[in-house]
Each structure stands twice: as C-alpha cells, then as structure tokens.
Amino acid sequence: MCNMLTVVEAQSPPSARSEGKPRAIVIGSGFGGLAAAVRLGARGYRVTVLEKLDAPGGRAYVHRQDGFTFDAGPTVITAPFLLDELWALCGKRLADDVELRPVSPFYRIRFDDGSVFDYSGDAAAMRAEVMKLAPGDVAGYEAFLAASEAIYKVGFEQLGHVPFDSWTDMARALPQLMRLEGYRTVYSLACKHVRDARLRVVLTFQSLLVGGNPFATTSVYCLIAFLERRWGVHFAMGGTGSLVRGLVSLIEGQGGLVLCNQAVAEITVNDGAATGVRLASGETLRADIVVSNADSASTYRHLVAPEHRRRWTDRRIEKARYSMSLFVWYFGTRRQYPDVAHHTISLGPRYRGLLTDIFERKHLAEDFSLYLHRPTATDPSLAPPGCDTFYVLSPVPHLQSGTDWAVQAEPYRRAIAQKLQATLLPDLQNQIVTSRLLTPQDFQDRLSSFRGAAFGMEPVLTQSAWFRPHNRSEELDRLYLVGAGTHPGAGLPGVLSSARVLDSLVPHANSFPRHRAA
Ligand SMILES: Cc1cc2nc3c(=O)[nH]c(=O)nc-3n(C[C@H](O)[C@H](O)[C@H](O)COP(=O)(O)OP(=O)(O)OC[C@H]3O[C@@H](n4cnc5c(N)ncnc54)[C@H](O)[C@@H]3O)c2cc1C
C-alpha cells in the first residue's frame, strides 16, 4: 500500500503539477497523519508522509495471518461525517470506496453475573434495557442523555475544531464547560443521574475507549454517549484497513506520497522554525512545514532537541500523566460463534478497584474486564469460510508498572483464554488456529508511544485543550501536531478533528510565504 519510491526520488525535481507548491512533511501515518495529509493536499501543499513501519495505519495497522484479517486497533467507527469530509475535499464520495455498515447493538455488555445489557442507538430499546436493569433509573438515564447532548453540542460541535493554542480560547470556553459541570468526572456525572451500580458502569466505560479513567476524566467525555446515539456505530466492510487504504489513495490522487520504512530521527530546526527532518538512515529532507502524527510526548522527547523546548521539557514530559495501555490478543477460530455480538464488553468482578489498579497503582491485577471484537459477525470475509476472527483487549497499566511483558504475556493470555472459554467462547482452547499478541512493550517499541500508553497523555482536565500539547507547536514555528496526544485527543473522531484544526492554523499554500525547501 506504501509507495515504493525512495526518499531521494520523493524529493527529486517536482513534476509540473507540484512545482512551486510549498512542501509539507507528515511524520506518521495514523488516522491523524493521513487526514492531515489529505487536508494539506487539498490546501495546495506537496505532501510526503513518512512512516516508520512497513505499512500505514499506525494503531490501525492490519495483520494478515493464516487467512485471517486482523485490524490491530480501531474498529468502532463513529462520526463518519469526519471521514466523508476528507473524501469530499478530493471531489469523491466515501461511500463509493468504503461501505460503512451500521452495527447494532453498539455493544453487548456482559456483567460478571452473566446478565447482559444491549447498548444501542434505539431510544425505545435503550429505555427497555434500562427498565430491565434498574426500573427506578429510567428518568435519570434520560436526564444523563440530555446532559450528554448538551456537552456534545459544546464540547464536540463548538470546541472540537478550536485550536486552543491561546489562553483566550481556553478562557472563552471555560464558562460553558463549568456550566456543563466539566469539573465533575465522568463517573460523578453518571452518579448524579442514576443510582444502579451496573447502570453507572454502562454509562461510563466509554471514556476508556479514549484512554480516560471514568473516575478521573472530565465529564466532557460523557459526550460520547450522545455522539454514538447521533451518528451510530459503524464497521468498515473489509475492516478498518479499507479506510486506511482509501485515505492513502486520496493522498496519492492529490499527487502526495506515503513512504513506509522511513523512521524520522529528528526534526531539523533553523532560527526557531522546523525546516524538515533527518531520517534514521541519515538522509535529511527539507520542508516548509512539518506535521508530527507521532505520539506528542515522543515527538518532543525524541525528535526535538532539548535546546529547542521550553514548555515540553524532559521533566515535564516525565511528570505528565499517561493513559492506560492495552494487552491485545488477536486470534482466529476454526469454528464460528454466532451468538457472540460484534462488540462485547465482558466485565469482571471489580470496576473502580480495577481502574485504580490500572491508572493509579500501576499494578497488573489478576482479574480483568475485557472487550471482545468479532468482526466476522458483520463481515465474514475477514476469516476463512466457517471460521471467526477475534481480538480481545484488556486495559492494563502502562510501562511504569514495571511488568516484564516478555515473561508475563503468555500467562496473561492464558488467563484471558480461560475466562473467555468459561463465559463467551466454549471449547475455545481447542478451536484456536492462529494467534498473535500486542503488549504495552509493543506500544512503546513499535508505535513509539511514551511509556507504552495506548492513547497518549491521559485525558484529565489538566491535560486537555490548552493544557495539552498544542496543534501548533509551542516550541517551533512551522511545526504542527496531530493525533491522539494533541488536542482534542484520542479515538478516531478526536484524531480526525485534530487534523481538521490544522485548517485554521496552517496558511493556505497560496498565501504561504515563499517557501524555502529545496
Ligand atoms: C487496540 C485499540 C483499539 C482501539 N479501538 C478504537 C475504536 O474502536 N474506535 C476509535 O475511534 N478509536 C479506537 N482506538 C483509538 C484510536 O485507534 C487511536 O486514538 C488513533 O488511531 C490514533 O491515531 P493517531 O493519528 O494518533 O496515530 P497512530 O495510530 O498512533 O499512528 C502514529 C504513527 O506514527 C508513526 N511514527 C511514530 N514515530 C515515528 C517516527 N519517528 N518516524 C516515522 N513514523 C513514526 C507510528 O509508527 C504510527 O504509524 C483504539 C486504539 C487501540 C490501541
């Protein structure tokens, strides 16, 4: 999927089509980087995306193994209009390239006692599920959803594409955020409205999908409930990889390049401004602007020399709080499990205690809560006939736990397999035909995520909006950041919005000061 040109060829004399255009380099091909590349291409830049792995996608990398297709990361597609926009910028329609199929229920939540809650976008069905679980909480649930809608309108619609790179942006937003009780945590807002302990879990686990502990993360993240209700939950047929392939085609259609196996070792600087990059191979590439889609903490810690950093010093990066990590086991089975929903949340015996272990104590607990993904429920082509493709993920502490994953991974996987066999997937041990793992160590080593965090900096209020690394670097002119570790945050809607923010920060190519790149 990557272009096979070398970087030298990529820098070689511009074609008539690209001549005179300012040059942009995007470091990393996650959804944030690819979306930024499309937007910059549409605004007249000559774009080169440099990816250190052998294929694009970042967390959305695709593993193909023994006839099974495994999306490594994101599979819950919400806010599809953010993708539609990218295709529209290229004069195309997303629907012509990728089918987004609605998934219902959004999630099947299985409590430790075996009871289930089907979480969907259907108002009547949701009321009935709440009634079954906690009849006294129906009105409270409706009030929670109304609060979620109000937060969505401000937090997502009004503020999602505001750059927050000046204190005045923050000062303007604060009164609204206070009115919406953004000082509360996600869990505290749910407690305000509903009493049932299980319903509180149902209404709060979503912040974990963007790396936030519901007991610490600002209630602004309660907007996810309404976001999902408003736009639905979708699955990209062919897997999330089909969206990655689609975005790469858009970039190439604009005349841009996506080059893989190109690790950036340093962002080069002259007179306080980014001037390009130096690759691990030693080559340097010049650019008029540089956009980093690499993890924000790693970008500053490893790609920008300390003498150029005043705000994001090594000390500050060390002191920041990072999201949890994930242990992910991808496996294929020789039989199918038709009773298992596309997305299942399988809760363990503890909620608050487990999250305290993960986020605060940084302790790898013996119990776990799991998210089980069965994409073949929607798209059977992702496995050989008669088989099922799965991944199961368990939130775990990031690398500050000190866990030696080279030793712990296999026993941890076995414990998860036993739990799944006893609950959702009978006879699992005898059905596995292919298997692979992703541990916190891989998040650090493979994806360059600081401390192996799966979602970048933890989305607490003091690390959100203006307090997060800005989309327009505070350290260097002509350096921009997109992706999970910058504003607004993790998850596909977040990282696609971070690329959208660039539109208000990066000058259109036509008005770009005469460019300096060779
Ligand atoms: C297992 C899992 C499941 C998830 N499920 C969902 C979901 O269902 N729905 C959802 O919305 N979100 C989900 N998320 C979150 C979502 O996937 C991420 O927030 C999002 O994909 C991150 O995109 P990004 O733009 O930050 O880039 P990333 O995906 O983090 O990609 C960054 C890229 O930069 C590259 N890079 C880093 N350093 C360099 C360098 N020096 N030189 C060159 N390249 C470099 C990396 O190799 C990587 O390819 C999930 C995350 C995980 C891990």
Coordinates of C-alpha atoms and ligand atoms in Angstrom, one line a residue:
M1 CA 0.0 0.0 0.0
C2 CA 3.0 2.3 0.5
N3 CA 4.7 4.0 -2.4
M4 CA 8.0 2.2 -3.2
L5 CA 9.8 5.4 -4.1
T6 CA 12.9 6.2 -2.1
V7 CA 13.0 9.4 -0.2
V8 CA 15.6 10.7 -2.6
E9 CA 13.2 10.1 -5.5
A10 CA 10.5 11.6 -3.5
Q11 CA 12.5 14.8 -3.1
S12 CA 13.7 14.9 -6.7
P13 CA 12.6 17.5 -9.2
P14 CA 9.0 18.4 -8.7
S15 CA 6.6 17.5 -11.5
A16 CA 4.9 20.2 -13.4
R17 CA 1.8 19.5 -11.2
S18 CA 3.6 20.1 -7.9
E19 CA 6.1 22.8 -9.0
G20 CA 6.0 25.9 -6.9
K21 CA 3.9 24.3 -4.2
P22 CA 5.1 24.6 -0.6
R23 CA 6.2 21.2 0.8
A24 CA 4.8 19.5 3.9
I25 CA 6.2 16.5 5.6
V26 CA 3.9 14.5 7.8
I27 CA 5.6 12.2 10.3
G28 CA 3.5 9.1 10.9
S29 CA 0.6 7.5 9.0
G30 CA -2.0 7.1 11.7
F31 CA -5.5 8.3 11.0
G32 CA -4.5 11.8 12.3
G33 CA -1.5 11.9 9.9
L34 CA -3.3 10.6 6.9
A35 CA -6.2 13.0 7.5
A36 CA -3.8 15.9 7.9
A37 CA -2.1 14.9 4.6
V38 CA -5.4 14.9 2.7
R39 CA -6.3 18.3 4.2
L40 CA -2.9 19.8 3.4
G41 CA -3.0 18.4 -0.1
A42 CA -6.4 20.0 -0.6
R43 CA -4.9 23.3 0.5
G44 CA -2.2 23.2 -2.1
Y45 CA 0.7 21.6 -0.3
R46 CA 3.0 19.0 -1.8
V47 CA 2.8 16.3 0.9
T48 CA 5.1 13.5 1.8
V49 CA 4.0 11.1 4.7
L50 CA 6.9 9.3 6.3
E51 CA 6.0 6.1 8.3
K52 CA 8.5 4.1 10.2
L53 CA 6.5 0.8 9.9
D54 CA 6.3 -1.2 6.7
A55 CA 2.6 -0.3 6.2
P56 CA 0.4 2.7 7.0
G57 CA -2.3 3.0 9.7
G58 CA -0.4 3.2 13.0
R59 CA -2.7 1.8 15.6
A60 CA -5.0 0.8 12.6
Y61 CA -2.3 -1.4 11.1
V62 CA -3.6 -4.6 9.5
H63 CA -2.2 -8.1 10.2
R64 CA -3.0 -10.8 7.7
Q65 CA -2.2 -14.2 9.0
D66 CA -3.3 -17.7 8.1
G67 CA -6.2 -16.5 6.0
F68 CA -7.5 -14.2 8.8
T69 CA -7.5 -10.4 8.6
F70 CA -6.9 -8.6 11.9
D71 CA -7.4 -4.9 12.3
A72 CA -4.9 -4.1 15.0
G73 CA -6.8 -1.3 16.7
P74 CA -9.8 0.9 16.0
T75 CA -13.0 -0.8 14.7
V76 CA -15.8 1.2 16.3
I77 CA -16.4 3.9 13.7
T78 CA -18.3 6.9 15.0
A79 CA -18.8 10.4 13.5
P80 CA -18.5 9.1 9.9
F81 CA -19.0 12.7 8.6
L82 CA -15.4 13.4 9.5
L83 CA -14.4 10.8 7.0
D84 CA -17.0 12.0 4.4
E85 CA -15.3 15.4 4.6
L86 CA -11.9 14.0 3.6
W87 CA -13.3 12.3 0.5
A88 CA -15.3 15.4 -0.3
L89 CA -12.2 17.5 -0.2
C90 CA -10.9 15.3 -3.1
G91 CA -14.1 15.6 -5.0
K92 CA -15.1 12.0 -4.1
R93 CA -17.6 10.1 -2.1
L94 CA -16.5 7.8 0.8
A95 CA -19.5 5.5 0.0
D96 CA -18.0 4.8 -3.4
D97 CA -14.8 3.4 -1.9
V98 CA -15.8 2.0 1.5
E99 CA -19.1 0.7 2.9
L100 CA -19.7 1.8 6.5
R101 CA -22.2 -0.7 7.9
P102 CA -24.2 0.2 11.0
V103 CA -23.7 -2.2 13.9
S104 CA -26.4 -2.9 16.4
P105 CA -26.3 -3.3 19.3
F106 CA -23.4 -1.0 19.6
Y107 CA -22.1 -3.1 22.5
R108 CA -23.3 -6.1 24.4
I109 CA -22.3 -5.6 27.9
R110 CA -22.0 -8.8 30.0
F111 CA -21.8 -8.4 33.7
D112 CA -19.8 -10.7 35.9
D113 CA -23.1 -12.5 37.0
G114 CA -23.8 -13.4 33.4
S115 CA -26.7 -10.8 32.8
V116 CA -26.4 -8.7 29.7
F117 CA -27.3 -5.2 28.6
D118 CA -27.6 -4.5 24.9
Y119 CA -26.4 -0.9 24.4
S120 CA -27.8 0.6 21.1
G121 CA -28.8 3.8 19.5
D122 CA -32.5 2.9 19.5
A123 CA -34.2 5.1 22.1
A124 CA -37.1 2.7 22.9
A125 CA -34.8 -0.3 23.1
M126 CA -32.4 1.5 25.4
R127 CA -35.3 2.6 27.7
A128 CA -36.4 -1.1 27.8
E129 CA -32.9 -2.3 28.7
V130 CA -32.6 0.3 31.4
M131 CA -36.1 -0.6 32.7
K132 CA -35.0 -4.3 32.9
L133 CA -31.8 -3.4 34.8
A134 CA -32.9 -0.6 37.0
P135 CA -36.6 0.5 36.7
G136 CA -36.1 3.4 39.1
D137 CA -33.4 4.9 36.9
V138 CA -35.2 5.4 33.6
A139 CA -35.9 9.1 34.1
G140 CA -32.3 9.5 35.4
Y141 CA -31.0 7.8 32.3
E142 CA -32.9 10.2 30.1
A143 CA -31.5 13.1 32.1
F144 CA -28.0 11.7 31.6
L145 CA -28.5 11.5 27.9
A146 CA -29.8 15.1 27.8
A147 CA -26.7 16.2 29.7
S148 CA -24.6 14.2 27.2
E149 CA -26.3 16.0 24.3
A150 CA -25.7 19.4 25.8
I151 CA -22.0 18.6 26.3
Y152 CA -21.7 17.2 22.8
K153 CA -23.1 20.4 21.3
V154 CA -20.4 22.5 23.1
G155 CA -17.5 20.0 23.5
F156 CA -17.7 18.4 20.1
E157 CA -19.6 20.7 17.7
Q158 CA -18.4 24.1 19.0
L159 CA -15.0 23.3 20.6
G160 CA -13.8 20.2 18.8
H161 CA -12.1 22.2 16.0
V162 CA -11.0 25.2 18.0
P163 CA -7.2 25.1 18.2
F164 CA -6.9 26.0 21.9
D165 CA -3.4 27.3 21.3
S166 CA -4.0 30.6 23.1
W167 CA -5.1 31.1 26.6
T168 CA -8.0 33.2 25.4
D169 CA -9.5 30.2 23.6
M170 CA -9.5 28.5 26.9
A171 CA -10.8 31.5 28.8
R172 CA -13.7 31.8 26.4
A173 CA -14.6 28.1 26.7
L174 CA -14.3 27.8 30.5
P175 CA -17.7 29.3 31.5
Q176 CA -19.5 26.9 29.2
L177 CA -17.5 24.0 30.4
M178 CA -18.2 25.0 34.0
R179 CA -22.0 25.4 33.3
L180 CA -21.9 21.8 31.9
E181 CA -20.2 20.6 35.0
G182 CA -16.9 19.8 33.2
Y183 CA -15.2 19.9 36.6
R184 CA -17.0 16.7 37.5
T185 CA -15.6 13.3 36.5
V186 CA -17.5 11.1 34.0
Y187 CA -18.5 8.8 36.9
S188 CA -19.6 11.6 39.1
L189 CA -21.9 12.9 36.3
A190 CA -23.5 9.4 35.9
C191 CA -23.9 9.2 39.7
K192 CA -25.7 12.5 39.7
H193 CA -28.4 10.9 37.4
V194 CA -28.6 7.2 38.1
R195 CA -28.3 5.0 41.2
D196 CA -27.9 1.5 39.9
A197 CA -24.2 0.4 40.2
R198 CA -24.4 -1.6 36.9
L199 CA -26.1 1.2 35.0
R200 CA -23.3 3.5 36.2
V201 CA -20.8 1.2 34.5
V202 CA -22.9 1.1 31.3
L203 CA -22.9 4.9 31.1
T204 CA -19.2 5.4 32.0
F205 CA -17.0 2.8 30.4
Q206 CA -16.9 4.7 27.1
S207 CA -14.2 7.1 28.3
L208 CA -11.9 4.1 28.5
L209 CA -12.2 3.9 24.7
V210 CA -10.2 7.1 24.5
G211 CA -7.8 6.2 27.4
G212 CA -9.6 8.0 30.2
N213 CA -10.4 6.6 33.7
P214 CA -14.1 7.4 34.2
F215 CA -13.2 8.2 37.9
A216 CA -10.6 10.9 36.9
T217 CA -11.6 12.0 33.4
T218 CA -13.6 15.2 32.9
S219 CA -17.3 14.7 32.3
V220 CA -16.8 16.4 28.9
Y221 CA -16.2 12.8 27.7
C222 CA -19.8 12.0 28.6
L223 CA -20.4 13.5 25.1
I224 CA -19.5 10.1 23.7
A225 CA -23.0 8.7 24.6
F226 CA -24.7 11.3 22.5
L227 CA -22.1 11.1 19.7
E228 CA -22.9 7.4 19.3
R229 CA -26.6 8.0 19.5
R230 CA -26.5 10.8 17.0
W231 CA -24.2 9.2 14.4
G232 CA -24.4 5.5 15.2
V233 CA -21.6 2.9 15.4
H234 CA -20.4 1.6 12.1
F235 CA -18.0 -1.0 10.8
A236 CA -15.9 -0.5 7.7
M237 CA -16.5 -3.5 5.4
G238 CA -13.2 -5.2 4.7
G239 CA -12.0 -3.9 8.0
T240 CA -10.8 -0.6 9.2
G241 CA -7.8 -1.2 6.9
S242 CA -10.1 -0.4 4.0
L243 CA -10.4 3.2 5.4
V244 CA -6.6 3.4 5.7
R245 CA -6.2 2.2 2.1
G246 CA -8.8 4.7 1.0
L247 CA -7.0 7.6 2.7
V248 CA -3.7 6.6 1.1
S249 CA -5.3 6.6 -2.3
L250 CA -6.8 10.0 -1.7
I251 CA -3.3 11.3 -0.8
E252 CA -1.7 9.7 -3.9
G253 CA -4.6 11.0 -6.1
Q254 CA -3.6 14.5 -4.9
G255 CA 0.0 13.9 -6.0
G256 CA 1.2 13.2 -2.4
L257 CA 3.3 10.3 -1.3
V258 CA 3.1 7.9 1.6
L259 CA 6.5 6.3 2.2
C260 CA 7.0 3.4 4.6
N261 CA 10.0 2.1 6.4
Q262 CA 11.1 5.7 6.9
A263 CA 11.8 6.4 10.6
V264 CA 12.3 10.1 11.4
A265 CA 15.1 10.6 13.9
E266 CA 15.0 14.3 14.3
I267 CA 13.0 17.4 13.3
T268 CA 15.6 19.8 11.9
V269 CA 15.5 23.4 13.1
N270 CA 16.8 26.8 12.0
D271 CA 16.2 30.0 13.8
G272 CA 13.3 28.7 15.9
A273 CA 11.5 27.1 12.9
A274 CA 11.2 23.5 11.7
T275 CA 13.0 23.1 8.4
G276 CA 12.4 19.4 7.7
V277 CA 13.5 16.1 9.1
R278 CA 16.5 13.8 9.5
L279 CA 15.8 10.2 8.9
A280 CA 17.3 7.3 10.9
S281 CA 19.1 6.5 7.7
G282 CA 20.9 9.8 8.0
E283 CA 19.2 11.5 5.0
T284 CA 17.7 14.9 5.5
L285 CA 14.5 16.1 3.9
R286 CA 13.6 19.8 3.8
A287 CA 10.1 21.0 4.1
D288 CA 8.2 24.3 4.6
I289 CA 6.1 22.8 7.3
V290 CA 6.4 19.6 9.4
V291 CA 3.3 17.9 10.9
S292 CA 4.0 15.3 13.5
N293 CA 1.5 12.5 14.0
A294 CA 3.9 10.6 16.2
D295 CA 2.9 10.4 19.8
S296 CA 3.2 14.0 21.2
A297 CA 5.4 13.1 24.2
S298 CA 7.7 11.1 21.9
T299 CA 7.8 13.9 19.3
Y300 CA 9.1 16.3 21.9
R301 CA 11.2 13.9 23.9
H302 CA 12.9 12.2 21.0
L303 CA 12.5 14.3 17.8
V304 CA 13.0 17.9 19.0
A305 CA 16.4 18.6 20.6
P306 CA 16.1 19.8 24.2
E307 CA 17.6 23.2 23.5
H308 CA 14.5 24.0 21.4
R309 CA 12.0 23.1 24.1
R310 CA 10.8 25.5 26.8
R311 CA 7.4 24.1 27.7
W312 CA 7.7 20.4 26.9
T313 CA 10.9 19.8 28.7
D314 CA 12.0 16.3 29.5
R315 CA 11.0 16.9 33.1
R316 CA 7.5 18.0 32.2
I317 CA 7.1 15.0 29.8
E318 CA 8.2 12.7 32.6
K319 CA 5.8 14.2 35.0
A320 CA 2.7 14.2 32.8
R321 CA 0.1 11.5 33.3
Y322 CA -0.3 8.9 30.6
S323 CA -3.3 6.8 29.6
M324 CA -3.5 3.2 30.4
S325 CA -2.1 0.6 28.0
L326 CA -3.7 -2.4 26.4
F327 CA -3.0 -6.1 26.2
V328 CA -4.5 -7.3 22.9
W329 CA -4.8 -10.9 21.8
Y330 CA -5.7 -11.5 18.1
F331 CA -6.9 -15.0 17.4
G332 CA -8.8 -17.0 14.8
T333 CA -11.0 -20.0 15.5
R334 CA -11.8 -23.0 13.3
R335 CA -15.5 -22.7 14.2
Q336 CA -17.9 -19.8 14.4
Y337 CA -19.6 -18.3 17.5
P338 CA -22.8 -16.9 16.0
D339 CA -24.2 -15.9 19.4
V340 CA -21.3 -13.5 20.1
A341 CA -22.1 -9.9 19.2
H342 CA -19.8 -7.8 17.1
H343 CA -18.7 -5.8 20.1
T344 CA -18.9 -7.4 23.6
I345 CA -17.8 -5.8 26.9
S346 CA -17.2 -8.6 29.4
L347 CA -17.0 -7.0 32.8
G348 CA -15.0 -8.6 35.7
P349 CA -16.0 -8.6 39.3
R350 CA -14.4 -5.1 40.1
Y351 CA -14.8 -1.7 38.4
R352 CA -13.4 1.1 40.5
G353 CA -10.9 -1.2 42.1
L354 CA -9.6 -2.5 38.8
L355 CA -9.4 1.0 37.4
T356 CA -7.5 2.2 40.4
D357 CA -5.0 -0.7 40.0
I358 CA -4.6 0.2 36.3
F359 CA -4.4 4.0 36.4
E360 CA -3.2 4.9 40.0
R361 CA -1.4 1.9 41.5
K362 CA 0.0 0.8 38.1
H363 CA -0.5 -2.8 39.2
L364 CA -1.2 -5.6 36.8
A365 CA -4.3 -7.2 38.5
E366 CA -5.3 -10.8 38.3
D367 CA -8.8 -10.0 37.4
F368 CA -9.8 -8.1 34.2
S369 CA -12.6 -6.6 32.2
L370 CA -12.4 -7.4 28.5
Y371 CA -13.6 -6.0 25.2
L372 CA -14.1 -8.8 22.7
H373 CA -14.3 -7.9 19.0
R374 CA -15.8 -10.4 16.5
P375 CA -15.7 -8.5 13.1
T376 CA -16.8 -11.6 11.3
A377 CA -20.3 -11.0 12.9
T378 CA -20.6 -8.2 10.3
D379 CA -18.0 -9.2 7.6
P380 CA -17.4 -12.9 7.2
S381 CA -14.8 -12.2 4.5
L382 CA -12.3 -11.4 7.3
A383 CA -11.8 -15.2 8.1
P384 CA -11.7 -18.4 6.1
P385 CA -15.1 -20.0 5.5
G386 CA -16.6 -21.4 8.7
C387 CA -14.1 -19.6 10.9
D388 CA -14.3 -16.5 13.1
T389 CA -11.8 -13.6 13.6
F390 CA -11.4 -12.1 17.1
Y391 CA -9.4 -9.8 19.2
V392 CA -9.8 -9.4 22.8
L393 CA -8.3 -6.5 24.7
S394 CA -7.7 -5.9 28.3
P395 CA -6.9 -2.5 29.7
V396 CA -3.6 -2.7 31.7
P397 CA -1.2 -0.2 33.3
H398 CA 1.4 1.4 31.1
L399 CA 5.0 0.5 31.4
Q400 CA 5.5 2.3 34.8
S401 CA 4.0 -0.8 36.3
G402 CA 7.4 -2.5 35.7
T403 CA 5.7 -5.6 34.3
D404 CA 8.1 -7.6 32.2
W405 CA 5.8 -8.4 29.3
A406 CA 8.3 -10.8 27.7
V407 CA 7.6 -13.0 30.8
Q408 CA 4.0 -12.1 31.6
A409 CA 2.4 -12.0 28.2
E410 CA 1.8 -15.8 27.8
P411 CA 0.4 -16.4 31.3
Y412 CA -1.8 -13.4 31.0
R413 CA -3.1 -14.6 27.6
R414 CA -3.8 -18.0 29.0
A415 CA -5.8 -16.4 31.9
I416 CA -7.9 -14.4 29.4
A417 CA -8.4 -17.5 27.2
Q418 CA -9.7 -19.5 30.3
K419 CA -12.1 -16.7 31.2
L420 CA -13.4 -16.5 27.6
Q421 CA -13.8 -20.2 27.4
A422 CA -15.8 -20.2 30.7
T423 CA -18.1 -17.3 29.6
L424 CA -18.5 -16.5 25.9
L425 CA -16.5 -18.9 23.8
P426 CA -17.0 -22.6 24.8
D427 CA -14.2 -25.0 23.9
L428 CA -12.0 -22.1 22.9
Q429 CA -8.7 -23.8 23.7
N430 CA -9.4 -26.4 21.0
Q431 CA -10.6 -24.0 18.4
I432 CA -7.7 -21.6 18.0
V433 CA -5.9 -21.8 14.7
T434 CA -3.9 -18.6 14.7
S435 CA -2.8 -16.2 17.3
R436 CA -0.7 -13.0 17.9
L437 CA -0.2 -10.5 20.8
L438 CA 0.3 -6.8 21.3
T439 CA 1.6 -5.7 24.7
P440 CA 2.4 -2.3 26.3
Q441 CA 6.0 -3.0 25.4
D442 CA 5.0 -3.1 21.7
F443 CA 3.1 0.2 22.1
Q444 CA 6.4 1.7 23.1
D445 CA 8.8 -0.2 20.8
R446 CA 6.7 -0.5 17.7
L447 CA 4.5 2.6 17.8
S448 CA 6.9 4.9 19.7
S449 CA 4.3 5.6 22.4
F450 CA 5.7 7.2 25.5
R451 CA 5.6 4.7 28.4
G452 CA 3.7 2.3 26.1
A453 CA 0.4 4.3 26.7
A454 CA -2.2 3.2 24.2
F455 CA -3.9 6.6 24.0
G456 CA -1.2 9.2 24.6
M457 CA -1.5 11.6 27.5
E458 CA -4.3 10.8 29.9
P459 CA -7.4 13.0 29.1
V460 CA -7.8 14.6 32.5
L461 CA -9.0 18.3 32.7
T462 CA -5.5 19.5 33.5
Q463 CA -4.2 17.8 30.3
S464 CA -7.0 18.8 28.0
A465 CA -7.5 21.6 25.5
W466 CA -5.0 24.4 26.1
F467 CA -3.2 22.2 28.7
R468 CA -2.5 19.5 26.1
P469 CA 0.4 19.8 23.6
H470 CA -0.9 22.3 21.1
N471 CA -1.7 21.5 17.4
R472 CA 0.5 24.5 16.6
S473 CA 3.7 23.7 18.4
E474 CA 4.5 26.0 21.3
E475 CA 8.2 25.3 20.7
L476 CA 8.9 25.7 17.0
D477 CA 7.4 27.7 14.1
R478 CA 6.2 25.7 11.2
L479 CA 5.8 22.6 13.4
Y480 CA 2.3 21.2 13.9
L481 CA 0.9 18.2 15.8
V482 CA -2.0 15.9 15.1
G483 CA -3.1 12.7 16.6
A484 CA -4.2 11.3 20.0
G485 CA -1.6 13.1 22.1
T486 CA -2.6 16.6 21.0
H487 CA -5.9 18.4 21.1
P488 CA -8.7 17.2 21.2
G489 CA -7.5 13.7 22.0
A490 CA -7.6 10.0 21.2
G491 CA -10.1 7.9 19.3
L492 CA -10.9 8.3 15.6
P493 CA -13.2 11.3 16.0
G494 CA -10.6 13.0 18.1
V495 CA -7.6 12.4 15.8
L496 CA -9.6 13.3 12.7
S497 CA -10.7 16.5 14.4
S498 CA -7.0 17.3 15.3
A499 CA -6.3 17.3 11.5
R500 CA -9.3 19.5 10.9
V501 CA -7.9 22.0 13.4
L502 CA -4.9 22.5 11.1
D503 CA -7.2 24.2 8.6
S504 CA -7.4 27.2 10.9
L505 CA -3.7 27.2 11.8
V506 CA -1.8 26.4 8.6
P507 CA -1.9 29.1 5.9
H508 CA -3.3 28.1 2.5
A509 CA -0.5 27.2 0.2
N510 CA -1.3 30.2 -2.0
S511 CA -0.7 32.6 0.9
F512 CA 2.3 30.7 2.2
P513 CA 5.4 32.9 2.5
R514 CA 7.7 32.0 -0.4
H515 CA 8.9 28.6 0.6
R516 CA 12.4 27.7 1.5
A517 CA 12.5 24.0 0.9
A518 CA 14.8 22.8 -1.9
Ligands
LIG1 C1 -6.4 -1.7 20.3 C2 -7.1 -0.4 20.1 C3 -8.4 -0.3 19.8 C4 -9.0 0.9 19.5 N1 -10.3 1.0 19.2 C5 -10.8 2.1 18.8 C6 -12.1 2.2 18.2 O1 -12.8 1.1 18.0 N2 -12.6 3.4 17.8 C7 -11.9 4.5 17.9 O2 -12.4 5.6 17.5 N3 -10.7 4.5 18.5 C8 -10.1 3.4 18.9 N4 -8.8 3.3 19.4 C9 -8.1 4.6 19.5 C10 -7.6 5.0 18.1 O3 -7.1 3.9 17.4 C11 -6.4 5.9 18.2 O4 -6.6 7.0 19.1 C12 -6.0 6.5 16.8 O5 -6.0 5.5 15.8 C13 -4.6 7.1 16.9 O6 -4.3 7.7 15.7 P1 -3.1 8.7 15.6 O7 -3.4 9.7 14.5 O8 -2.8 9.3 16.9 O9 -1.9 7.9 15.1 P2 -1.3 6.5 15.5 O10 -2.2 5.4 15.1 O11 -0.8 6.5 16.9 O12 -0.1 6.4 14.4 C14 1.1 7.2 14.6 C15 2.1 6.7 13.6 O13 3.3 7.4 13.7 C16 4.4 6.5 13.4 N5 5.6 7.0 13.9 C17 5.9 7.3 15.2 N6 7.1 7.8 15.3 C18 7.6 7.9 14.1 C19 8.8 8.3 13.6 N7 9.8 8.8 14.4 N8 9.0 8.3 12.2 C20 8.1 7.8 11.4 N9 6.9 7.4 11.9 C21 6.6 7.4 13.2 C22 3.9 5.2 14.0 O14 4.6 4.1 13.5 C23 2.4 5.2 13.7 O15 2.2 4.5 12.5 C24 -8.2 2.1 19.6 C25 -6.9 2.0 20.0 C26 -6.3 0.8 20.2 C27 -4.8 0.7 20.5

